[in-house]
Tab-separated table of N, CA and C in Angstrom:
chain	number	residue	atom	x	y	z
F	1	MET	N	0.850	-1.176	0.000
F	1	MET	CA	0.000	0.000	0.000
F	1	MET	C	0.888	1.230	0.000
F	2	LYS	N	0.562	2.206	-0.840
F	2	LYS	CA	1.290	3.468	-0.874
F	2	LYS	C	0.964	4.270	0.378
F	3	GLY	N	1.562	5.477	0.470
F	3	GLY	CA	1.316	6.340	1.616
F	3	GLY	C	-0.157	6.640	1.792
F	4	THR	N	-0.518	7.029	3.003
F	4	THR	CA	-1.928	7.273	3.285
F	4	THR	C	-2.273	8.752	3.312
F	5	TYR	N	-1.285	9.628	3.012
F	5	TYR	CA	-1.592	11.050	2.967
F	5	TYR	C	-2.660	11.303	1.908
F	6	LEU	N	-3.660	12.118	2.246
F	6	LEU	CA	-4.739	12.431	1.301
F	6	LEU	C	-4.610	13.866	0.825
F	7	GLY	N	-4.563	14.056	-0.480
F	7	GLY	CA	-4.658	15.380	-1.050
F	7	GLY	C	-6.114	15.815	-1.066
F	8	GLU	N	-6.367	17.099	-1.330
F	8	GLU	CA	-7.741	17.599	-1.308
F	8	GLU	C	-8.633	16.874	-2.313
F	9	LEU	N	-8.155	16.714	-3.545
F	9	LEU	CA	-8.980	16.044	-4.554
F	9	LEU	C	-9.200	14.580	-4.198
F	10	GLU	N	-8.179	13.940	-3.641
F	10	GLU	CA	-8.347	12.550	-3.207
F	10	GLU	C	-9.433	12.452	-2.135
F	11	GLU	N	-9.417	13.380	-1.205
F	11	GLU	CA	-10.423	13.362	-0.145
F	11	GLU	C	-11.821	13.558	-0.736
F	12	ILE	N	-11.953	14.484	-1.659
F	12	ILE	CA	-13.259	14.721	-2.286
F	12	ILE	C	-13.726	13.481	-3.042
F	13	VAL	N	-12.825	12.848	-3.790
F	13	VAL	CA	-13.205	11.647	-4.539
F	13	VAL	C	-13.613	10.527	-3.582
F	14	LEU	N	-12.863	10.353	-2.490
F	14	LEU	CA	-13.247	9.327	-1.503
F	14	LEU	C	-14.630	9.607	-0.925
F	15	LEU	N	-14.874	10.862	-0.580
F	15	LEU	CA	-16.190	11.217	-0.039
F	15	LEU	C	-17.303	10.920	-1.041
F	16	VAL	N	-17.069	11.270	-2.289
F	16	VAL	CA	-18.103	11.058	-3.318
F	16	VAL	C	-18.306	9.566	-3.590
F	17	VAL	N	-17.243	8.789	-3.563
F	17	VAL	CA	-17.404	7.335	-3.706
F	17	VAL	C	-18.275	6.806	-2.568
F	18	GLY	N	-18.068	7.312	-1.368
F	18	GLY	CA	-18.915	6.911	-0.243
F	18	GLY	C	-20.362	7.325	-0.447
F	19	ILE	N	-20.574	8.541	-0.951
F	19	ILE	CA	-21.939	9.032	-1.192
F	19	ILE	C	-22.651	8.162	-2.227
F	20	LEU	N	-21.943	7.844	-3.303
F	20	LEU	CA	-22.563	7.078	-4.398
F	20	LEU	C	-22.690	5.596	-4.078
F	21	TYR	N	-21.917	5.148	-3.112
F	21	TYR	CA	-21.898	3.760	-2.665
F	21	TYR	C	-21.726	2.806	-3.850
F	22	GLN	N	-22.713	2.000	-4.196
F	22	GLN	CA	-22.518	0.974	-5.225
F	22	GLN	C	-22.662	1.514	-6.644
F	23	ASP	N	-22.912	2.800	-6.793
F	23	ASP	CA	-23.027	3.413	-8.126
F	23	ASP	C	-21.830	4.303	-8.434
F	24	ALA	N	-20.705	4.095	-7.770
F	24	ALA	CA	-19.536	4.965	-7.936
F	24	ALA	C	-18.635	4.460	-9.066
F	25	TYR	N	-18.886	4.917	-10.261
F	25	TYR	CA	-18.002	4.648	-11.397
F	25	TYR	C	-17.542	6.005	-11.933
F	26	GLY	N	-16.568	6.011	-12.804
F	26	GLY	CA	-15.894	7.242	-13.216
F	26	GLY	C	-16.795	8.422	-13.534
F	27	VAL	N	-17.712	8.258	-14.473
F	27	VAL	CA	-18.560	9.375	-14.901
F	27	VAL	C	-19.479	9.811	-13.765
F	28	ALA	N	-20.018	8.850	-13.012
F	28	ALA	CA	-20.906	9.203	-11.893
F	28	ALA	C	-20.137	9.995	-10.834
F	29	VAL	N	-18.890	9.609	-10.561
F	29	VAL	CA	-18.068	10.342	-9.596
F	29	VAL	C	-17.809	11.759	-10.105
F	30	MET	N	-17.458	11.876	-11.381
F	30	MET	CA	-17.202	13.199	-11.970
F	30	MET	C	-18.457	14.079	-11.874
F	31	ASP	N	-19.617	13.531	-12.222
F	31	ASP	CA	-20.867	14.304	-12.179
F	31	ASP	C	-21.237	14.696	-10.749
F	32	GLU	N	-21.035	13.787	-9.799
F	32	GLU	CA	-21.400	14.086	-8.406
F	32	GLU	C	-20.471	15.147	-7.819
F	33	ILE	N	-19.192	15.123	-8.196
F	33	ILE	CA	-18.279	16.175	-7.728
F	33	ILE	C	-18.761	17.526	-8.251
F	34	LYS	N	-19.184	17.577	-9.506
F	34	LYS	CA	-19.722	18.817	-10.081
F	34	LYS	C	-20.960	19.259	-9.302
F	35	ASN	N	-21.865	18.311	-9.018
F	35	ASN	CA	-23.102	18.642	-8.296
F	35	ASN	C	-22.839	19.101	-6.871
F	36	GLN	N	-21.916	18.452	-6.187
F	36	GLN	CA	-21.679	18.738	-4.773
F	36	GLN	C	-20.772	19.945	-4.541
F	37	THR	N	-19.790	20.152	-5.445
F	37	THR	CA	-18.779	21.182	-5.184
F	37	THR	C	-18.722	22.277	-6.242
F	38	GLY	N	-19.310	22.024	-7.400
F	38	GLY	CA	-19.215	22.986	-8.497
F	38	GLY	C	-17.911	22.854	-9.272
F	39	ARG	N	-17.047	21.934	-8.860
F	39	ARG	CA	-15.765	21.737	-9.556
F	39	ARG	C	-15.996	20.916	-10.816
F	40	ASP	N	-15.468	21.441	-11.906
F	40	ASP	CA	-15.624	20.793	-13.206
F	40	ASP	C	-14.322	20.064	-13.533
F	41	LEU	N	-14.332	18.748	-13.398
F	41	LEU	CA	-13.141	17.939	-13.656
F	41	LEU	C	-13.322	17.175	-14.958
F	42	ASN	N	-12.214	16.812	-15.590
F	42	ASN	CA	-12.353	15.928	-16.752
F	42	ASN	C	-12.249	14.476	-16.284
F	43	ILE	N	-12.754	13.587	-17.106
F	43	ILE	CA	-12.844	12.178	-16.711
F	43	ILE	C	-11.454	11.568	-16.488
F	44	SER	N	-10.449	12.031	-17.226
F	44	SER	CA	-9.096	11.494	-17.040
F	44	SER	C	-8.574	11.796	-15.639
F	45	ALA	N	-8.832	13.004	-15.160
F	45	ALA	CA	-8.383	13.371	-13.806
F	45	ALA	C	-9.074	12.492	-12.769
F	46	VAL	N	-10.367	12.250	-12.966
F	46	VAL	CA	-11.110	11.420	-12.014
F	46	VAL	C	-10.556	9.990	-12.020
F	47	HIS	N	-10.334	9.442	-13.207
F	47	HIS	CA	-9.805	8.068	-13.286
F	47	HIS	C	-8.409	7.979	-12.672
F	48	THR	N	-7.595	8.994	-12.874
F	48	THR	CA	-6.255	8.994	-12.285
F	48	THR	C	-6.341	8.935	-10.761
F	49	VAL	N	-7.217	9.741	-10.192
F	49	VAL	CA	-7.359	9.757	-8.728
F	49	VAL	C	-7.956	8.437	-8.235
F	50	LEU	N	-8.961	7.920	-8.929
F	50	LEU	CA	-9.552	6.635	-8.524
F	50	LEU	C	-8.487	5.531	-8.524
F	51	SER	N	-7.660	5.496	-9.557
F	51	SER	CA	-6.596	4.478	-9.633
F	51	SER	C	-5.586	4.645	-8.511
F	52	ARG	N	-5.194	5.910	-8.248
F	52	ARG	CA	-4.216	6.169	-7.184
F	52	ARG	C	-4.784	5.747	-5.825
F	53	LEU	N	-6.061	6.033	-5.580
F	53	LEU	CA	-6.667	5.650	-4.307
F	53	LEU	C	-6.779	4.132	-4.177
F	54	GLU	N	-6.991	3.459	-5.299
F	54	GLU	CA	-7.027	1.992	-5.264
F	54	GLU	C	-5.629	1.445	-4.982
F	55	GLU	N	-4.594	2.049	-5.583
F	55	GLU	CA	-3.212	1.631	-5.303
F	55	GLU	C	-2.859	1.833	-3.836
F	56	LYS	N	-3.407	2.881	-3.228
F	56	LYS	CA	-3.157	3.151	-1.811
F	56	LYS	C	-3.958	2.223	-0.896
F	57	GLY	N	-4.871	1.444	-1.467
F	57	GLY	CA	-5.686	0.536	-0.666
F	57	GLY	C	-6.881	1.202	-0.022
F	58	LEU	N	-7.205	2.425	-0.475
F	58	LEU	CA	-8.325	3.156	0.117
F	58	LEU	C	-9.633	2.887	-0.619
F	59	LEU	N	-9.538	2.367	-1.827
F	59	LEU	CA	-10.699	1.957	-2.618
F	59	LEU	C	-10.424	0.571	-3.180
F	60	LYS	N	-11.485	-0.112	-3.512
F	60	LYS	CA	-11.376	-1.349	-4.283
F	60	LYS	C	-12.378	-1.228	-5.425
F	61	SER	N	-12.156	-1.981	-6.480
F	61	SER	CA	-13.073	-1.886	-7.613
F	61	SER	C	-13.465	-3.272	-8.089
F	62	LYS	N	-14.563	-3.294	-8.795
F	62	LYS	CA	-15.040	-4.526	-9.415
F	62	LYS	C	-15.801	-4.127	-10.676
F	63	MET	N	-15.893	-5.042	-11.604
F	63	MET	CA	-16.645	-4.783	-12.833
F	63	MET	C	-18.115	-5.089	-12.572
F	64	SER	N	-18.989	-4.190	-13.021
F	64	SER	CA	-20.428	-4.382	-12.848
F	64	SER	C	-20.946	-5.324	-13.927
F	65	ASP	N	-22.193	-5.690	-13.801
F	65	ASP	CA	-22.852	-6.420	-14.876
F	65	ASP	C	-23.074	-5.456	-16.039
F	66	PRO	N	-23.134	-5.962	-17.258
F	66	PRO	CA	-23.401	-5.085	-18.408
F	66	PRO	C	-24.750	-4.386	-18.261
F	67	THR	N	-24.810	-3.129	-18.729
F	67	THR	CA	-26.071	-2.389	-18.680
F	67	THR	C	-26.432	-1.900	-20.074
F	68	GLY	N	-27.722	-1.752	-20.307
F	68	GLY	CA	-28.191	-1.276	-21.601
F	68	GLY	C	-27.804	0.161	-21.876
F	69	GLU	N	-27.666	0.960	-20.820
F	69	GLU	CA	-27.367	2.379	-20.995
F	69	GLU	C	-25.989	2.607	-21.595
F	70	ARG	N	-25.106	1.651	-21.494
F	70	ARG	CA	-23.759	1.787	-22.042
F	70	ARG	C	-23.533	0.819	-23.201
F	71	GLY	N	-24.606	0.443	-23.882
F	71	GLY	CA	-24.473	-0.453	-25.020
F	71	GLY	C	-23.959	-1.824	-24.628
F	72	GLY	N	-24.300	-2.258	-23.435
F	72	GLY	CA	-23.888	-3.583	-22.980
F	72	GLY	C	-22.513	-3.619	-22.345
F	73	ARG	N	-21.848	-2.457	-22.252
F	73	ARG	CA	-20.508	-2.439	-21.629
F	73	ARG	C	-20.629	-2.414	-20.119
F	74	ARG	N	-19.663	-3.015	-19.473
F	74	ARG	CA	-19.644	-3.038	-18.015
F	74	ARG	C	-18.925	-1.797	-17.483
F	75	LYS	N	-19.217	-1.460	-16.238
F	75	LYS	CA	-18.587	-0.311	-15.586
F	75	LYS	C	-17.646	-0.817	-14.506
F	76	ARG	N	-16.556	-0.071	-14.265
F	76	ARG	CA	-15.705	-0.360	-13.101
F	76	ARG	C	-16.266	0.448	-11.943
F	77	VAL	N	-16.795	-0.240	-10.961
F	77	VAL	CA	-17.433	0.383	-9.806
F	77	VAL	C	-16.446	0.365	-8.636
F	78	PHE	N	-16.358	1.503	-7.936
F	78	PHE	CA	-15.423	1.650	-6.818
F	78	PHE	C	-16.182	1.677	-5.495
F	79	LEU	N	-15.564	1.089	-4.482
F	79	LEU	CA	-16.124	1.055	-3.133
F	79	LEU	C	-15.038	1.434	-2.140
F	80	LEU	N	-15.436	2.078	-1.053
F	80	LEU	CA	-14.491	2.369	0.026
F	80	LEU	C	-14.014	1.070	0.659
F	81	THR	N	-12.762	1.041	1.076
F	81	THR	CA	-12.266	-0.055	1.900
F	81	THR	C	-12.295	0.414	3.354
F	82	ALA	N	-11.988	-0.492	4.269
F	82	ALA	CA	-11.914	-0.103	5.686
F	82	ALA	C	-10.824	0.960	5.861
F	83	ALA	N	-9.708	0.822	5.142
F	83	ALA	CA	-8.636	1.829	5.216
F	83	ALA	C	-9.115	3.172	4.654
F	84	GLY	N	-9.936	3.147	3.617
F	84	GLY	CA	-10.497	4.379	3.058
F	84	GLY	C	-11.409	5.070	4.053
F	85	LYS	N	-12.229	4.295	4.729
F	85	LYS	CA	-13.115	4.862	5.753
F	85	LYS	C	-12.285	5.499	6.860
F	86	ARG	N	-11.221	4.799	7.316
F	86	ARG	CA	-10.358	5.355	8.379
F	86	ARG	C	-9.670	6.629	7.905
F	87	ALA	N	-9.224	6.651	6.645
F	87	ALA	CA	-8.559	7.849	6.112
F	87	ALA	C	-9.515	9.042	6.133
F	88	LEU	N	-10.785	8.814	5.761
F	88	LEU	CA	-11.777	9.903	5.804
F	88	LEU	C	-12.045	10.346	7.239
F	89	GLU	N	-12.150	9.395	8.141
F	89	GLU	CA	-12.388	9.746	9.550
F	89	GLU	C	-11.214	10.551	10.105
F	90	ASN	N	-9.989	10.120	9.784
F	90	ASN	CA	-8.807	10.843	10.265
F	90	ASN	C	-8.742	12.255	9.688
F	91	ALA	N	-9.034	12.401	8.402
F	91	ALA	CA	-9.004	13.726	7.772
F	91	ALA	C	-10.059	14.630	8.403
F	92	ASN	N	-11.245	14.086	8.645
F	92	ASN	CA	-12.326	14.864	9.248
F	92	ASN	C	-11.957	15.288	10.671
F	93	GLU	N	-11.377	14.366	11.422
F	93	GLU	CA	-10.980	14.665	12.800
F	93	GLU	C	-9.901	15.751	12.828
F	94	MET	N	-8.903	15.629	11.942
F	94	MET	CA	-7.827	16.614	11.903
F	94	MET	C	-8.372	18.002	11.554
F	95	ARG	N	-9.254	18.069	10.563
F	95	ARG	CA	-9.841	19.363	10.171
F	95	ARG	C	-10.624	19.978	11.341
F	96	ASN	N	-11.414	19.154	12.015
F	96	ASN	CA	-12.202	19.670	13.140
F	96	ASN	C	-11.311	20.147	14.275
F	97	GLN	N	-10.227	19.385	14.578
F	97	GLN	CA	-9.310	19.799	15.644
F	97	GLN	C	-8.654	21.135	15.295
F	98	LEU	N	-8.193	21.278	14.064
F	98	LEU	CA	-7.562	22.537	13.654
F	98	LEU	C	-8.552	23.684	13.713
F	99	PHE	N	-9.760	23.462	13.194
F	99	PHE	CA	-10.767	24.527	13.199
F	99	PHE	C	-11.086	24.955	14.629
F	100	ASN	N	-11.212	23.976	15.524
F	100	ASN	CA	-11.568	24.286	16.911
F	100	ASN	C	-10.462	25.021	17.654
F	101	LYS	N	-9.234	25.005	17.143
F	101	LYS	CA	-8.122	25.721	17.778
F	101	LYS	C	-8.018	27.172	17.319
F	102	ILE	N	-8.800	27.551	16.336
F	102	ILE	CA	-8.793	28.947	15.896
F	102	ILE	C	-9.450	29.784	16.988
F	103	PRO	N	-8.754	30.803	17.517
F	103	PRO	CA	-9.386	31.640	18.541
F	103	PRO	C	-10.676	32.269	18.002
F	104	LYS	N	-11.714	32.287	18.842
F	104	LYS	CA	-13.015	32.829	18.402
F	104	LYS	C	-12.874	34.248	17.869
F	105	VAL	N	-11.994	35.022	18.495
F	105	VAL	CA	-11.811	36.405	18.060
F	105	VAL	C	-11.302	36.468	16.609
F	106	ALA	N	-10.564	35.452	16.190
F	106	ALA	CA	-10.040	35.442	14.826
F	106	ALA	C	-11.138	35.211	13.800
F	107	LEU	N	-12.293	34.731	14.259
F	107	LEU	CA	-13.396	34.449	13.345
F	107	LEU	C	-14.520	35.476	13.438
F	108	GLN	N	-14.301	36.515	14.248
F	108	GLN	CA	-15.330	37.540	14.402
F	108	GLN	C	-15.018	38.705	13.466
F	109	PHE	N	-15.985	39.062	12.698
F	109	PHE	CA	-15.828	40.163	11.763
F	109	PHE	C	-16.995	41.120	11.953
F	110	GLY	N	-16.683	42.364	12.060
F	110	GLY	CA	-17.735	43.360	12.196
F	110	GLY	C	-18.388	43.632	10.856
F	111	ALA	N	-19.579	44.172	10.912
F	111	ALA	CA	-20.272	44.525	9.672
F	111	ALA	C	-19.505	45.649	8.980
F	112	ALA	N	-19.265	45.486	7.743
F	112	ALA	CA	-18.498	46.487	6.996
F	112	ALA	C	-19.390	47.532	6.403
């Protein structure tokens, strides 16, 4: 397994794979990222990240049954692994700890 450090896009892709659950294939992940974040990614970037996360052991994939919507072609569907779930939990915990250490005064802004 490669390193477990998560980049921002990797974290977003992992989250979206979790959201889509058993429907997480390349185009669906790309479309859901657009819907959830407004970020417009190309399919190559999404596939690159999905492959890297699978190499890290944070995702696993399997081929789906053929569907009529794709002319009988199968899709590679991605699922979170236990390590992927832990990576998301750790990232979420770290973000919350850092945010909670910001002094309240640093987040107060007067009306301009």
